[in-house]
Amino acid sequence: GAARLAVLATRGQDGPYTSLVGIAPVEDAERIVFATARDTTKYRNLMRHPAASLLLDNRGTEGQGSDVSGIAAVTVRGTVQELSGQRAEKGREALQERIPALKEFLRDEGCALLALRVKRCHVVSGFQSDAEIQVDL
């Protein structure tokens, strides 16, 4: 199955900051949406510095045990912006469909729907081979 969780890397006042977020692709995977409470470090970081990255991997589906040859990870880099109106509603629906446990959180007034617009993808498989892909959107 496709990744439902990713590590979000943002830039804070003291340097890099990471957190775990639930994700869903929207608009033909041009954007990856996630939600966070507005009163969080990651939200404040993104409002100051919208450049961010998401790390996705297939550990839930491959590479169980000591064999790491089947593990692949993708770092997706881009710019994050808060969604509103129709786009926020579509993002909310996509996240709720993918991660039903987020339903109540997604309806909370303090919940912000954010989207990372994909610009570059860096793929690493088996901890050996890697490739970088620039996405011109």
The first five atom37 places (N, CA, C, CB, O) and aatype in JSON, in Angstrom:
{
  "aatype": [7, 0, 0, 1, 10, 0, 19, 10, 0, 16, 1, 7, 5, 3, 7, 14, 18, 16, 15, 10, 19, 7, 9, 0, 14, 19, 6, 3, 0, 6, 1, 9, 19, 13, 0, 16, 0, 1, 3, 16, 16, 11, 18, 1, 2, 10, 12, 1, 8, 14, 0, 0, 15, 10, 10, 10, 3, 2, 1, 7, 16, 6, 7, 5, 7, 15, 3, 19, 15, 7, 9, 0, 0, 19, 16, 19, 1, 7, 16, 19, 5, 6, 10, 15, 7, 5, 1, 0, 6, 11, 7, 1, 6, 0, 10, 5, 6, 1, 9, 14, 0, 10, 11, 6, 13, 10, 1, 3, 6, 7, 4, 0, 10, 10, 0, 10, 1, 19, 11, 1, 4, 8, 19, 19, 15, 7, 13, 5, 15, 3, 0, 6, 9, 5, 19, 3, 10],
  "atom_mask": [
    [1, 1, 1, 0, 1],
    [1, 1, 1, 1, 1],
    [1, 1, 1, 1, 1],
    [1, 1, 1, 1, 1],
    [1, 1, 1, 1, 1],
    [1, 1, 1, 1, 1],
    [1, 1, 1, 1, 1],
    [1, 1, 1, 1, 1],
    [1, 1, 1, 1, 1],
    [1, 1, 1, 1, 1],
    [1, 1, 1, 1, 1],
    [1, 1, 1, 0, 1],
    [1, 1, 1, 1, 1],
    [1, 1, 1, 1, 1],
    [1, 1, 1, 0, 1],
    [1, 1, 1, 1, 1],
    [1, 1, 1, 1, 1],
    [1, 1, 1, 1, 1],
    [1, 1, 1, 1, 1],
    [1, 1, 1, 1, 1],
    [1, 1, 1, 1, 1],
    [1, 1, 1, 0, 1],
    [1, 1, 1, 1, 1],
    [1, 1, 1, 1, 1],
    [1, 1, 1, 1, 1],
    [1, 1, 1, 1, 1],
    [1, 1, 1, 1, 1],
    [1, 1, 1, 1, 1],
    [1, 1, 1, 1, 1],
    [1, 1, 1, 1, 1],
    [1, 1, 1, 1, 1],
    [1, 1, 1, 1, 1],
    [1, 1, 1, 1, 1],
    [1, 1, 1, 1, 1],
    [1, 1, 1, 1, 1],
    [1, 1, 1, 1, 1],
    [1, 1, 1, 1, 1],
    [1, 1, 1, 1, 1],
    [1, 1, 1, 1, 1],
    [1, 1, 1, 1, 1],
    [1, 1, 1, 1, 1],
    [1, 1, 1, 1, 1],
    [1, 1, 1, 1, 1],
    [1, 1, 1, 1, 1],
    [1, 1, 1, 1, 1],
    [1, 1, 1, 1, 1],
    [1, 1, 1, 1, 1],
    [1, 1, 1, 1, 1],
    [1, 1, 1, 1, 1],
    [1, 1, 1, 1, 1],
    [1, 1, 1, 1, 1],
    [1, 1, 1, 1, 1],
    [1, 1, 1, 1, 1],
    [1, 1, 1, 1, 1],
    [1, 1, 1, 1, 1],
    [1, 1, 1, 1, 1],
    [1, 1, 1, 1, 1],
    [1, 1, 1, 1, 1],
    [1, 1, 1, 1, 1],
    [1, 1, 1, 0, 1],
    [1, 1, 1, 1, 1],
    [1, 1, 1, 1, 1],
    [1, 1, 1, 0, 1],
    [1, 1, 1, 1, 1],
    [1, 1, 1, 0, 1],
    [1, 1, 1, 1, 1],
    [1, 1, 1, 1, 1],
    [1, 1, 1, 1, 1],
    [1, 1, 1, 1, 1],
    [1, 1, 1, 0, 1],
    [1, 1, 1, 1, 1],
    [1, 1, 1, 1, 1],
    [1, 1, 1, 1, 1],
    [1, 1, 1, 1, 1],
    [1, 1, 1, 1, 1],
    [1, 1, 1, 1, 1],
    [1, 1, 1, 1, 1],
    [1, 1, 1, 0, 1],
    [1, 1, 1, 1, 1],
    [1, 1, 1, 1, 1],
    [1, 1, 1, 1, 1],
    [1, 1, 1, 1, 1],
    [1, 1, 1, 1, 1],
    [1, 1, 1, 1, 1],
    [1, 1, 1, 0, 1],
    [1, 1, 1, 1, 1],
    [1, 1, 1, 1, 1],
    [1, 1, 1, 1, 1],
    [1, 1, 1, 1, 1],
    [1, 1, 1, 1, 1],
    [1, 1, 1, 0, 1],
    [1, 1, 1, 1, 1],
    [1, 1, 1, 1, 1],
    [1, 1, 1, 1, 1],
    [1, 1, 1, 1, 1],
    [1, 1, 1, 1, 1],
    [1, 1, 1, 1, 1],
    [1, 1, 1, 1, 1],
    [1, 1, 1, 1, 1],
    [1, 1, 1, 1, 1],
    [1, 1, 1, 1, 1],
    [1, 1, 1, 1, 1],
    [1, 1, 1, 1, 1],
    [1, 1, 1, 1, 1],
    [1, 1, 1, 1, 1],
    [1, 1, 1, 1, 1],
    [1, 1, 1, 1, 1],
    [1, 1, 1, 1, 1],
    [1, 1, 1, 1, 1],
    [1, 1, 1, 0, 1],
    [1, 1, 1, 1, 1],
    [1, 1, 1, 1, 1],
    [1, 1, 1, 1, 1],
    [1, 1, 1, 1, 1],
    [1, 1, 1, 1, 1],
    [1, 1, 1, 1, 1],
    [1, 1, 1, 1, 1],
    [1, 1, 1, 1, 1],
    [1, 1, 1, 1, 1],
    [1, 1, 1, 1, 1],
    [1, 1, 1, 1, 1],
    [1, 1, 1, 1, 1],
    [1, 1, 1, 1, 1],
    [1, 1, 1, 1, 1],
    [1, 1, 1, 1, 1],
    [1, 1, 1, 0, 1],
    [1, 1, 1, 1, 1],
    [1, 1, 1, 1, 1],
    [1, 1, 1, 1, 1],
    [1, 1, 1, 1, 1],
    [1, 1, 1, 1, 1],
    [1, 1, 1, 1, 1],
    [1, 1, 1, 1, 1],
    [1, 1, 1, 1, 1],
    [1, 1, 1, 1, 1],
    [1, 1, 1, 1, 1],
    [1, 1, 1, 1, 1]
  ],
  "atom_positions": [
    [[0.81, -1.2, 0.0], [0.0, 0.0, 0.0], [0.85, 1.26, 0.0], [0.0, 0.0, 0.0], [2.04, 1.22, 0.33]],
    [[0.26, 2.33, -0.36], [0.95, 3.61, -0.42], [1.19, 4.15, 0.99], [0.15, 4.63, -1.25], [0.46, 3.84, 1.93]],
    [[2.22, 4.97, 1.1], [2.57, 5.55, 2.4], [1.44, 6.43, 2.92], [3.87, 6.38, 2.29], [0.86, 7.22, 2.17]],
    [[1.12, 6.28, 4.19], [0.11, 7.11, 4.85], [0.75, 8.11, 5.81], [-0.89, 6.23, 5.61], [0.14, 9.1, 6.2]],
    [[2.0, 7.83, 6.18], [2.73, 8.7, 7.1], [4.04, 9.12, 6.44], [3.0, 7.99, 8.45], [4.61, 8.39, 5.63]],
    [[4.5, 10.31, 6.81], [5.77, 10.8, 6.31], [6.44, 11.63, 7.4], [5.59, 11.63, 5.0], [5.78, 12.13, 8.31]],
    [[7.75, 11.77, 7.29], [8.48, 12.66, 8.17], [8.58, 14.01, 7.45], [9.91, 12.09, 8.52], [9.09, 14.1, 6.34]],
    [[8.08, 15.04, 8.11], [8.12, 16.4, 7.58], [9.34, 17.1, 8.16], [6.81, 17.18, 7.91], [9.52, 17.12, 9.38]],
    [[10.16, 17.68, 7.3], [11.31, 18.46, 7.75], [11.06, 19.93, 7.45], [12.64, 17.97, 7.07], [10.8, 20.31, 6.31]],
    [[11.14, 20.76, 8.49], [10.96, 22.2, 8.34], [12.19, 22.9, 8.89], [9.66, 22.68, 9.07], [13.07, 22.29, 9.5]],
    [[12.23, 24.2, 8.66], [13.35, 25.01, 9.14], [12.86, 25.89, 10.28], [13.95, 25.88, 8.01], [11.96, 26.72, 10.11]],
    [[13.47, 25.7, 11.45], [13.11, 26.51, 12.6], [14.17, 27.54, 12.9], [0.0, 0.0, 0.0], [15.19, 27.61, 12.22]],
    [[13.93, 28.35, 13.92], [14.91, 29.38, 14.3], [16.24, 28.77, 14.72], [14.36, 30.22, 15.44], [17.29, 29.37, 14.49]],
    [[16.19, 27.58, 15.32], [17.41, 26.92, 15.81], [17.99, 25.92, 14.82], [17.13, 26.23, 17.12], [19.01, 25.3, 15.1]],
    [[17.34, 25.75, 13.65], [17.82, 24.78, 12.67], [16.71, 23.83, 12.25], [0.0, 0.0, 0.0], [15.53, 24.14, 12.4]],
    [[17.08, 22.65, 11.72], [16.09, 21.7, 11.21], [15.16, 21.18, 12.31], [16.8, 20.52, 10.55], [15.54, 21.08, 13.48]],
    [[13.92, 20.87, 11.92], [12.92, 20.34, 12.84], [12.13, 19.29, 12.07], [11.98, 21.49, 13.42], [11.71, 19.55, 10.94]],
    [[11.92, 18.12, 12.66], [11.15, 17.07, 11.98], [9.96, 16.66, 12.82], [12.04, 15.85, 11.69], [9.95, 16.77, 14.04]],
    [[8.94, 16.18, 12.11], [7.74, 15.67, 12.78], [7.07, 14.66, 11.87], [6.76, 16.82, 13.15], [7.32, 14.64, 10.66]],
    [[6.22, 13.84, 12.45], [5.49, 12.82, 11.7], [4.12, 13.37, 11.33], [5.36, 11.51, 12.51], [3.42, 13.93, 12.18]],
    [[3.72, 13.21, 10.06], [2.42, 13.69, 9.61], [1.73, 12.63, 8.76], [2.57, 15.01, 8.81], [2.38, 11.83, 8.08]],
    [[0.39, 12.63, 8.8], [-0.41, 11.81, 7.9], [-0.51, 12.54, 6.57], [0.0, 0.0, 0.0], [-0.69, 13.76, 6.55]],
    [[-0.4, 11.81, 5.46], [-0.37, 12.45, 4.14], [-1.35, 11.83, 3.16], [1.03, 12.37, 3.57], [-1.79, 10.69, 3.32]],
    [[-1.69, 12.6, 2.14], [-2.48, 12.11, 1.01], [-2.12, 12.94, -0.21], [-4.03, 12.18, 1.31], [-2.0, 14.16, -0.11]],
    [[-1.94, 12.29, -1.37], [-1.68, 13.05, -2.59], [-2.99, 13.65, -3.12], [-1.02, 12.16, -3.66], [-4.05, 13.04, -2.99]],
    [[-2.91, 14.83, -3.72], [-4.06, 15.45, -4.38], [-3.6, 16.06, -5.69], [-4.71, 16.54, -3.47], [-2.4, 16.23, -5.93]],
    [[-4.57, 16.38, -6.54], [-4.29, 17.01, -7.84], [-3.24, 16.23, -8.62], [-3.83, 18.45, -7.64], [-2.2, 16.78, -8.99]],
    [[-3.53, 14.94, -8.86], [-2.63, 14.07, -9.62], [-1.23, 14.03, -9.03], [-2.56, 14.51, -11.05], [-0.24, 14.01, -9.77]],
    [[-1.14, 14.02, -7.7], [0.13, 13.95, -6.96], [1.02, 15.16, -7.17], [0.89, 12.7, -7.35], [2.21, 15.12, -6.86]],
    [[0.46, 16.25, -7.69], [1.21, 17.51, -7.8], [1.44, 18.09, -6.41], [0.45, 18.52, -8.7], [2.43, 18.78, -6.17]],
    [[0.5, 17.8, -5.51], [0.61, 18.27, -4.13], [0.38, 17.1, -3.18], [-0.4, 19.42, -3.86], [-0.33, 16.15, -3.49]],
    [[1.01, 17.22, -2.01], [0.8, 16.25, -0.94], [0.23, 17.03, 0.23], [2.13, 15.48, -0.55], [0.85, 17.97, 0.72]],
    [[-0.95, 16.63, 0.69], [-1.6, 17.36, 1.78], [-1.34, 16.68, 3.12], [-3.11, 17.48, 1.52], [-1.15, 15.46, 3.21]],
    [[-1.33, 17.5, 4.15], [-1.24, 17.03, 5.52], [-1.91, 18.07, 6.41], [0.24, 16.78, 5.95], [-2.18, 19.19, 5.98]],
    [[-2.17, 17.68, 7.63], [-2.87, 18.56, 8.56], [-2.03, 18.74, 9.82], [-4.27, 18.01, 8.91], [-1.28, 17.85, 10.21]],
    [[-2.18, 19.9, 10.43], [-1.54, 20.14, 11.71], [-2.34, 21.18, 12.46], [-0.06, 20.61, 11.52], [-3.06, 21.99, 11.86]],
    [[-2.22, 21.16, 13.76], [-2.82, 22.23, 14.55], [-2.02, 23.51, 14.29], [-2.85, 21.88, 16.1], [-0.8, 23.45, 14.1]],
    [[-2.69, 24.63, 14.26], [-1.99, 25.9, 14.02], [-1.04, 26.27, 15.17], [-3.01, 27.03, 13.8], [-0.07, 27.0, 14.97]],
    [[-1.32, 25.76, 16.34], [-0.49, 26.07, 17.51], [0.61, 25.01, 17.67], [-1.35, 26.15, 18.78], [0.72, 24.38, 18.72]],
    [[1.41, 24.83, 16.63], [2.5, 23.85, 16.67], [3.77, 24.48, 16.11], [2.13, 22.58, 15.86], [3.74, 25.47, 15.39]],
    [[4.88, 23.88, 16.47], [6.18, 24.34, 15.96], [6.24, 24.19, 14.44], [7.33, 23.56, 16.62], [6.71, 25.09, 13.75]],
    [[5.77, 23.06, 13.93], [5.86, 22.86, 12.47], [5.05, 23.9, 11.71], [5.38, 21.45, 12.09], [5.49, 24.38, 10.67]],
    [[3.87, 24.25, 12.21], [3.05, 25.27, 11.54], [3.77, 26.62, 11.56], [1.66, 25.39, 12.23], [3.85, 27.3, 10.54]],
    [[4.28, 27.0, 12.71], [5.0, 28.29, 12.81], [6.22, 28.3, 11.9], [5.43, 28.56, 14.28], [6.49, 29.29, 11.22]],
    [[6.97, 27.2, 11.88], [8.13, 27.11, 10.99], [7.73, 27.3, 9.53], [8.83, 25.77, 11.17], [8.38, 28.03, 8.8]],
    [[6.66, 26.64, 9.12], [6.23, 26.7, 7.72], [5.7, 28.07, 7.33], [5.17, 25.66, 7.46], [5.83, 28.49, 6.17]],
    [[5.09, 28.77, 8.27], [4.61, 30.11, 7.97], [5.79, 31.08, 7.78], [3.67, 30.6, 9.08], [5.69, 32.04, 7.02]],
    [[6.9, 30.83, 8.48], [8.11, 31.67, 8.34], [8.95, 31.25, 7.14], [8.96, 31.59, 9.62], [9.48, 32.09, 6.42]],
    [[9.07, 29.93, 6.93], [9.92, 29.37, 5.88], [9.15, 28.25, 5.18], [11.28, 28.83, 6.47], [9.19, 27.11, 5.63]],
    [[8.46, 28.55, 4.09], [7.59, 27.54, 3.46], [8.31, 26.42, 2.71], [6.69, 28.22, 2.51], [7.68, 25.43, 2.34]],
    [[9.62, 26.53, 2.48], [10.34, 25.43, 1.85], [10.45, 24.28, 2.85], [11.77, 25.88, 1.37], [10.82, 24.5, 4.01]],
    [[10.12, 23.06, 2.41], [10.11, 21.91, 3.32], [10.33, 20.63, 2.51], [8.77, 21.83, 4.11], [10.37, 20.66, 1.28]],
    [[10.47, 19.53, 3.23], [10.56, 18.24, 2.56], [9.8, 17.19, 3.36], [12.04, 17.82, 2.36], [9.61, 17.31, 4.57]],
    [[9.39, 16.15, 2.64], [8.71, 15.01, 3.24], [9.51, 13.76, 2.9], [7.23, 14.88, 2.74], [9.94, 13.59, 1.75]],
    [[9.73, 12.89, 3.87], [10.39, 11.61, 3.64], [9.33, 10.52, 3.75], [11.55, 11.38, 4.67], [8.69, 10.35, 4.78]],
    [[9.17, 9.78, 2.66], [8.22, 8.66, 2.61], [9.02, 7.39, 2.38], [7.15, 8.87, 1.47], [10.03, 7.41, 1.68]],
    [[8.57, 6.28, 2.96], [9.24, 5.01, 2.69], [8.23, 3.88, 2.64], [10.31, 4.72, 3.76], [7.06, 4.07, 2.96]],
    [[8.69, 2.71, 2.24], [7.81, 1.56, 2.08], [8.03, 0.49, 3.15], [8.0, 0.95, 0.72], [7.79, -0.69, 2.9]],
    [[8.49, 0.9, 4.34], [8.76, -0.1, 5.38], [7.52, -0.87, 5.8], [9.34, 0.57, 6.59], [7.64, -2.01, 6.26]],
    [[6.35, -0.31, 5.64], [5.14, -1.02, 6.01], [4.78, -2.12, 5.04], [0.0, 0.0, 0.0], [3.98, -3.0, 5.36]],
    [[5.37, -2.09, 3.84], [5.01, -3.07, 2.83], [6.17, -3.94, 2.39], [4.44, -2.38, 1.64], [5.95, -5.03, 1.86]],
    [[7.41, -3.49, 2.6], [8.59, -4.22, 2.14], [9.64, -4.25, 3.24], [9.17, -3.58, 0.86], [9.49, -3.61, 4.28]],
    [[10.68, -4.99, 3.0], [11.88, -4.92, 3.82], [11.7, -5.27, 5.28], [0.0, 0.0, 0.0], [12.37, -4.71, 6.14]],
    [[10.8, -6.19, 5.58], [10.63, -6.59, 6.97], [11.83, -7.43, 7.39], [9.31, -7.38, 7.18], [12.44, -8.1, 6.56]],
    [[12.17, -7.39, 8.65], [13.29, -8.18, 9.14], [14.62, -7.53, 8.8], [0.0, 0.0, 0.0], [14.72, -6.31, 8.68]],
    [[15.64, -8.38, 8.64], [16.99, -7.86, 8.44], [17.32, -7.56, 6.98], [18.0, -8.83, 8.98], [18.33, -6.92, 6.71]],
    [[16.5, -8.0, 6.04], [16.77, -7.75, 4.62], [16.31, -6.34, 4.26], [16.06, -8.79, 3.72], [15.11, -6.05, 4.25]],
    [[17.27, -5.48, 3.96], [16.94, -4.09, 3.62], [16.94, -3.84, 2.12], [17.92, -3.15, 4.29], [16.71, -2.71, 1.69]],
    [[17.19, -4.88, 1.32], [17.31, -4.67, -0.13], [16.02, -4.18, -0.77], [17.74, -5.96, -0.79], [16.07, -3.54, -1.82]],
    [[14.87, -4.45, -0.16], [13.6, -4.02, -0.74], [13.11, -2.67, -0.24], [0.0, 0.0, 0.0], [12.06, -2.2, -0.68]],
    [[13.85, -2.05, 0.66], [13.41, -0.77, 1.22], [13.72, 0.36, 0.25], [14.08, -0.51, 2.58], [14.83, 0.45, -0.29]],
    [[12.75, 1.21, 0.04], [12.94, 2.4, -0.79], [12.4, 3.6, -0.03], [12.23, 2.24, -2.18], [11.41, 3.49, 0.7]],
    [[13.05, 4.73, -0.21], [12.61, 5.97, 0.43], [12.63, 7.09, -0.61], [13.52, 6.32, 1.65], [13.47, 7.1, -1.51]],
    [[11.7, 8.01, -0.46], [11.62, 9.15, -1.36], [11.59, 10.41, -0.51], [10.36, 9.06, -2.28], [10.78, 10.53, 0.4]],
    [[12.48, 11.33, -0.81], [12.43, 12.66, -0.21], [11.78, 13.57, -1.24], [13.86, 13.18, 0.21], [12.27, 13.72, -2.36]],
    [[10.67, 14.17, -0.86], [9.93, 15.07, -1.74], [10.16, 16.48, -1.22], [8.39, 14.72, -1.79], [9.87, 16.78, -0.07]],
    [[10.68, 17.35, -2.08], [10.96, 18.72, -1.67], [10.04, 19.68, -2.42], [12.43, 19.09, -1.92], [9.67, 19.44, -3.57]],
    [[9.68, 20.75, -1.74], [8.82, 21.74, -2.37], [8.49, 22.87, -1.41], [0.0, 0.0, 0.0], [9.18, 23.09, -0.42]],
    [[7.42, 23.55, -1.74], [6.97, 24.69, -0.95], [5.59, 24.38, -0.39], [6.94, 25.98, -1.8], [4.74, 23.83, -1.08]],
    [[5.39, 24.74, 0.87], [4.13, 24.45, 1.56], [3.29, 25.72, 1.67], [4.4, 23.86, 2.96], [3.81, 26.81, 1.93]],
    [[1.99, 25.56, 1.47], [1.07, 26.66, 1.74], [-0.2, 26.12, 2.38], [0.74, 27.44, 0.45], [-0.58, 24.97, 2.17]],
    [[-0.84, 26.97, 3.17], [-2.09, 26.57, 3.81], [-3.2, 26.64, 2.78], [-2.41, 27.48, 5.03], [-3.26, 27.57, 1.98]],
    [[-4.07, 25.64, 2.79], [-5.18, 25.58, 1.86], [-6.42, 26.23, 2.48], [-5.48, 24.12, 1.45], [-6.58, 26.25, 3.7]],
    [[-7.28, 26.77, 1.62], [-8.55, 27.33, 2.09], [-9.63, 26.99, 1.08], [-8.45, 28.88, 2.3], [-9.34, 26.55, -0.03]],
    [[-10.87, 27.21, 1.49], [-12.01, 27.01, 0.59], [-12.11, 25.6, 0.03], [0.0, 0.0, 0.0], [-11.95, 24.62, 0.76]],
    [[-12.37, 25.51, -1.27], [-12.57, 24.23, -1.96], [-11.33, 23.33, -1.87], [-12.91, 24.48, -3.44], [-11.45, 22.12, -1.68]],
    [[-10.15, 23.93, -2.0], [-8.92, 23.13, -1.92], [-8.75, 22.51, -0.54], [-7.7, 24.0, -2.26], [-8.34, 21.35, -0.42]],
    [[-9.07, 23.26, 0.51], [-8.97, 22.72, 1.87], [-9.96, 21.57, 2.04], [-9.23, 23.82, 2.93], [-9.64, 20.55, 2.66]],
    [[-11.16, 21.73, 1.51], [-12.17, 20.68, 1.63], [-11.73, 19.41, 0.9], [-13.52, 21.17, 1.08], [-11.91, 18.31, 1.41]],
    [[-11.17, 19.57, -0.3], [-10.67, 18.4, -1.05], [-9.52, 17.72, -0.3], [-10.2, 18.81, -2.47], [-9.45, 16.5, -0.25]],
    [[-8.64, 18.52, 0.28], [-7.53, 17.97, 1.06], [-8.03, 17.23, 2.28], [0.0, 0.0, 0.0], [-7.54, 16.15, 2.61]],
    [[-9.02, 17.8, 2.96], [-9.63, 17.18, 4.14], [-10.25, 15.83, 3.75], [-10.71, 18.12, 4.76], [-10.07, 14.84, 4.45]],
    [[-10.97, 15.8, 2.65], [-11.61, 14.56, 2.19], [-10.56, 13.5, 1.85], [-12.5, 14.83, 0.96], [-10.71, 12.33, 2.21]],
    [[-9.49, 13.91, 1.16], [-8.43, 12.96, 0.77], [-7.75, 12.37, 2.01], [-7.39, 13.65, -0.13], [-7.5, 11.17, 2.06]],
    [[-7.46, 13.21, 2.99], [-6.82, 12.72, 4.22], [-7.75, 11.81, 5.01], [-6.38, 13.9, 5.09], [-7.33, 10.78, 5.53]],
    [[-9.01, 12.2, 5.11], [-9.97, 11.4, 5.87], [-10.19, 10.04, 5.23], [-11.3, 12.14, 6.01], [-10.34, 9.04, 5.92]],
    [[-10.21, 10.0, 3.9], [-10.38, 8.73, 3.2], [-9.16, 7.83, 3.41], [-10.61, 8.97, 1.68], [-9.3, 6.62, 3.59]],
    [[-8.0, 8.42, 3.4], [-6.77, 7.65, 3.53], [-6.47, 7.25, 4.97], [-5.61, 8.43, 2.98], [-5.95, 6.17, 5.24]],
    [[-6.82, 8.16, 5.92], [-6.55, 7.91, 7.34], [-7.82, 8.25, 8.14], [-5.32, 8.76, 7.84], [-7.92, 9.33, 8.7]],
    [[-8.78, 7.33, 8.19], [-10.06, 7.6, 8.85], [-9.94, 8.06, 10.3], [-10.9, 6.37, 8.81], [-10.81, 8.79, 10.78]],
    [[-8.88, 7.66, 11.0], [-8.71, 8.06, 12.41], [-8.54, 9.57, 12.58], [-7.52, 7.34, 13.01], [-8.67, 10.08, 13.69]],
    [[-8.24, 10.29, 11.5], [-8.05, 11.74, 11.58], [-9.35, 12.54, 11.48], [-7.11, 12.19, 10.49], [-9.33, 13.77, 11.57]],
    [[-10.48, 11.86, 11.29], [-11.76, 12.53, 11.01], [-12.06, 13.7, 11.97], [-12.88, 11.52, 11.07], [-12.33, 14.81, 11.52]],
    [[-12.04, 13.45, 13.25], [-12.4, 14.51, 14.21], [-11.37, 15.64, 14.21], [-12.54, 13.93, 15.62], [-11.74, 16.81, 14.26]],
    [[-10.09, 15.28, 14.17], [-9.04, 16.29, 14.14], [-9.19, 17.21, 12.93], [-7.66, 15.62, 14.13], [-9.02, 18.42, 13.04]],
    [[-9.52, 16.64, 11.77], [-9.64, 17.41, 10.54], [-10.79, 18.41, 10.59], [-9.82, 16.48, 9.35], [-10.78, 19.39, 9.85]],
    [[-11.77, 18.17, 11.44], [-12.93, 19.08, 11.56], [-12.73, 20.14, 12.64], [-14.18, 18.27, 11.87], [-13.54, 21.05, 12.77]],
    [[-11.65, 20.03, 13.41], [-11.39, 20.98, 14.49], [-11.04, 22.36, 13.92], [-10.26, 20.47, 15.4], [-10.33, 22.45, 12.92]],
    [[-11.52, 23.41, 14.56], [-11.25, 24.78, 14.09], [-9.77, 25.13, 14.08], [-11.98, 25.77, 14.97], [-9.33, 25.93, 13.25]],
    [[-9.0, 24.54, 14.98], [-7.57, 24.84, 15.05], [-6.72, 24.04, 14.08], [0.0, 0.0, 0.0], [-5.5, 24.19, 14.06]],
    [[-7.36, 23.2, 13.26], [-6.64, 22.35, 12.32], [-6.41, 23.09, 11.0], [-7.42, 21.04, 12.08], [-7.35, 23.61, 10.4]],
    [[-5.17, 23.13, 10.57], [-4.83, 23.75, 9.29], [-4.55, 22.65, 8.26], [-3.59, 24.69, 9.43], [-3.87, 21.67, 8.57]],
    [[-5.08, 22.81, 7.06], [-4.79, 21.9, 5.95], [-3.68, 22.54, 5.13], [-6.07, 21.63, 5.06], [-3.81, 23.66, 4.65]],
    [[-2.58, 21.81, 4.98], [-1.41, 22.32, 4.28], [-1.1, 21.42, 3.1], [-0.2, 22.42, 5.23], [-1.42, 20.23, 3.11]],
    [[-0.47, 21.99, 2.08], [-0.08, 21.2, 0.92], [1.34, 21.55, 0.52], [-1.05, 21.43, -0.26], [1.71, 22.72, 0.41]],
    [[2.14, 20.52, 0.29], [3.48, 20.69, -0.25], [3.38, 20.52, -1.76], [4.5, 19.67, 0.39], [2.98, 19.46, -2.24]],
    [[3.75, 21.56, -2.5], [3.77, 21.47, -3.96], [5.09, 20.82, -4.35], [3.61, 22.9, -4.64], [6.17, 21.36, -4.08]],
    [[5.01, 19.67, -4.99], [6.18, 18.86, -5.31], [7.03, 19.54, -6.38], [5.74, 17.46, -5.8], [6.55, 19.87, -7.46]],
    [[8.32, 19.76, -6.04], [9.27, 20.33, -7.0], [10.37, 19.35, -7.36], [9.89, 21.6, -6.43], [10.78, 19.26, -8.52]],
    [[10.86, 18.6, -6.36], [11.92, 17.62, -6.6], [11.66, 16.37, -5.77], [13.31, 18.22, -6.28], [11.12, 16.43, -4.67]],
    [[12.06, 15.24, -6.33], [11.97, 13.96, -5.63], [13.34, 13.3, -5.68], [10.88, 13.03, -6.26], [13.98, 13.25, -6.73]],
    [[13.79, 12.81, -4.54], [15.07, 12.11, -4.45], [14.75, 10.7, -3.96], [16.09, 12.86, -3.49], [14.26, 10.52, -2.85]],
    [[15.03, 9.7, -4.79], [14.67, 8.32, -4.51], [15.92, 7.51, -4.15], [13.94, 7.68, -5.72], [16.92, 7.56, -4.86]],
    [[15.85, 6.77, -3.03], [16.94, 5.89, -2.63], [16.34, 4.51, -2.4], [17.67, 6.42, -1.34], [15.33, 4.36, -1.71]],
    [[16.98, 3.48, -2.98], [16.49, 2.12, -2.76], [17.63, 1.23, -2.28], [15.86, 1.54, -4.05], [18.76, 1.36, -2.73]],
    [[17.3, 0.34, -1.38], [18.28, -0.61, -0.84], [19.49, 0.05, -0.22], [0.0, 0.0, 0.0], [20.55, -0.56, -0.15]],
    [[19.35, 1.3, 0.24], [20.44, 2.05, 0.86], [21.63, 2.22, -0.07], [20.87, 1.38, 2.14], [22.73, 2.52, 0.39]],
    [[21.43, 2.01, -1.38], [22.57, 2.08, -2.3], [22.32, 3.03, -3.46], [22.88, 0.69, -2.83], [22.94, 4.09, -3.54]],
    [[21.41, 2.66, -4.34], [21.22, 3.46, -5.54], [20.3, 4.63, -5.25], [20.66, 2.6, -6.68], [19.34, 4.51, -4.47]],
    [[20.59, 5.76, -5.88], [19.71, 6.91, -5.71], [19.59, 7.68, -7.0], [20.21, 7.82, -4.58], [20.47, 7.62, -7.87]],
    [[18.5, 8.41, -7.12], [18.24, 9.23, -8.3], [17.46, 10.45, -7.86], [17.47, 8.44, -9.39], [16.62, 10.38, -6.97]],
    [[17.73, 11.57, -8.5], [16.98, 12.79, -8.21], [16.16, 13.15, -9.43], [17.92, 13.97, -7.82], [16.65, 13.09, -10.56]],
    [[14.9, 13.51, -9.19], [13.99, 13.84, -10.27], [13.47, 15.24, -10.01], [12.82, 12.8, -10.38], [12.94, 15.52, -8.94]],
    [[13.62, 16.11, -10.99], [13.03, 17.45, -10.87], [11.68, 17.42, -11.54], [13.95, 18.55, -11.52], [11.52, 16.9, -12.64]],
    [[10.69, 17.97, -10.85], [9.32, 18.0, -11.37], [9.0, 19.43, -11.77], [8.3, 17.47, -10.31], [8.99, 20.32, -10.92]],
    [[8.75, 19.66, -13.03], [8.42, 21.0, -13.51], [6.92, 21.15, -13.61], [9.08, 21.27, -14.88], [6.3, 20.73, -14.59]],
    [[6.32, 21.74, -12.58], [4.86, 21.93, -12.53], [4.52, 23.39, -12.61], [4.27, 21.34, -11.26], [3.34, 23.75, -12.58]]
  ]
}
